């Protein structure tokens, strides 16, 4: 039995399936989810776990080259916005950030390889993460 690392099997399987530029979402409890995208539901109760709890854990195993947030998050929950962007910058340096409307973010969910649904009840607490590629990939010619 695995006793360290990411022990949620569906979440681990989702992360292991990703290639460069593939997208996943970490969603709050209220985000309407498309029926044709796999969902890993880790919600337990109200605000457990939060989107930022899950994001912090996922970033230990996921190389992100860019991310999307809804503009409404900064207005509705500025502390969560700051916590989210701080986590991404601490973990990743300076990934490309795109701020879009919540409606546009919901439309982009259909292109995700998977969605991790949390118990977060803070409005607009959703992030789309795009997989980067490792520096281990080399080129014979540049």
XYZ file of C-alpha atoms in Angstrom:
142
model
C 0.000 0.000 0.000
C 1.308 3.440 -0.944
C 1.858 5.513 2.195
C 3.465 8.645 0.750
C 2.716 11.039 -2.053
C -0.617 11.400 -3.756
C -2.688 8.490 -2.428
C -5.943 9.364 -4.212
C -5.849 6.803 -7.026
C -8.181 8.557 -9.517
C -6.342 11.863 -9.062
C -2.967 10.189 -9.425
C -4.175 8.359 -12.552
C -5.426 11.646 -14.030
C -2.105 13.407 -13.442
C -0.144 10.452 -14.831
C -2.204 10.512 -18.032
C -1.310 14.093 -18.952
C 1.001 15.166 -21.730
C 2.440 18.544 -22.647
C -0.283 21.241 -22.936
C -3.060 18.975 -21.609
C -5.446 20.798 -19.305
C -7.046 19.899 -15.980
C -9.328 21.959 -13.769
C -9.532 22.200 -10.013
C -13.089 23.278 -9.327
C -15.152 24.540 -6.449
C -18.216 22.585 -5.328
C -20.685 24.678 -7.313
C -19.085 24.826 -10.747
C -21.357 23.255 -13.389
C -19.353 20.415 -14.894
C -19.605 19.077 -18.435
C -20.974 15.524 -18.588
C -18.318 14.260 -20.998
C -15.211 15.171 -18.955
C -14.032 12.761 -16.228
C -14.431 14.120 -12.690
C -12.418 13.152 -9.638
C -14.593 14.244 -6.709
C -12.574 14.845 -3.550
C -15.256 16.871 -1.752
C -15.871 15.817 1.833
C -17.928 18.620 3.337
C -18.311 22.381 2.963
C -14.858 23.887 2.316
C -13.107 20.567 2.795
C -10.886 20.402 0.937
C -10.651 23.856 -0.573
C -9.470 24.503 -4.094
C -6.189 25.894 -2.740
C -5.674 22.804 -0.527
C -5.946 20.598 -3.602
C -3.900 22.969 -5.769
C -1.057 22.954 -3.244
C -0.943 19.146 -3.294
C -1.317 18.814 -7.086
C 1.539 21.247 -7.701
C 3.916 18.825 -5.979
C 3.385 16.401 -8.886
C 2.309 18.586 -11.802
C 4.504 20.817 -13.966
C 2.317 23.749 -15.009
C 3.328 26.081 -17.823
C 0.206 28.252 -17.755
C -3.022 28.682 -15.860
C -6.393 30.378 -16.172
C -8.443 32.083 -13.485
C -11.756 33.882 -13.637
C -11.551 37.651 -13.211
C -14.463 37.383 -10.790
C -12.281 35.502 -8.268
C -10.110 38.544 -7.595
C -13.179 40.736 -7.035
C -15.240 38.243 -5.000
C -12.445 36.579 -2.983
C -9.225 38.588 -3.204
C -7.462 36.577 -0.483
C -8.109 33.299 -2.343
C -6.967 34.929 -5.579
C -3.693 35.967 -3.892
C -3.241 32.568 -2.258
C -3.809 30.833 -5.609
C -1.407 33.031 -7.561
C 1.174 32.851 -4.755
C 1.024 29.028 -4.740
C 1.474 28.898 -8.499
C 4.364 31.360 -8.490
C 6.149 29.718 -5.529
C 5.842 26.310 -7.106
C 6.445 27.222 -10.711
C 8.327 30.476 -10.935
C 6.459 32.525 -13.490
C 3.954 30.411 -15.399
C 1.898 32.235 -17.985
C -1.294 33.571 -16.403
C -4.523 34.296 -18.212
C -7.450 36.026 -16.562
C -10.774 35.442 -18.316
C -14.442 35.788 -17.478
C -16.107 33.058 -15.429
C -18.357 32.301 -18.410
C -15.316 31.797 -20.653
C -13.692 29.584 -18.021
C -16.811 27.386 -17.915
C -16.721 27.061 -21.713
C -13.090 25.885 -21.572
C -13.938 23.007 -19.215
C -14.935 20.869 -22.187
C -11.321 20.783 -23.368
C -9.989 19.516 -20.024
C -8.747 15.930 -19.708
C -10.210 15.856 -16.225
C -11.689 17.943 -13.439
C -10.917 17.655 -9.735
C -14.019 18.772 -7.802
C -13.366 20.075 -4.297
C -15.646 20.967 -1.403
C -14.829 24.662 -1.799
C -17.788 26.987 -1.281
C -15.896 30.212 -2.093
C -17.318 31.756 -5.244
C -15.230 31.443 -8.433
C -12.571 29.250 -6.770
C -11.582 27.438 -9.938
C -8.313 27.147 -11.831
C -7.393 25.559 -15.150
C -3.846 24.200 -15.296
C -1.966 23.416 -18.509
C 0.789 20.819 -18.345
C 4.336 21.851 -19.103
C 7.174 19.668 -20.292
C 10.185 18.672 -18.298
C 13.649 20.089 -18.840
C 14.677 16.420 -19.229
C 13.491 16.558 -22.844
C 16.484 17.348 -25.002
C 17.094 18.218 -28.627
C 19.955 16.976 -30.708
C 19.763 20.123 -32.839
C 18.470 23.514 -31.872
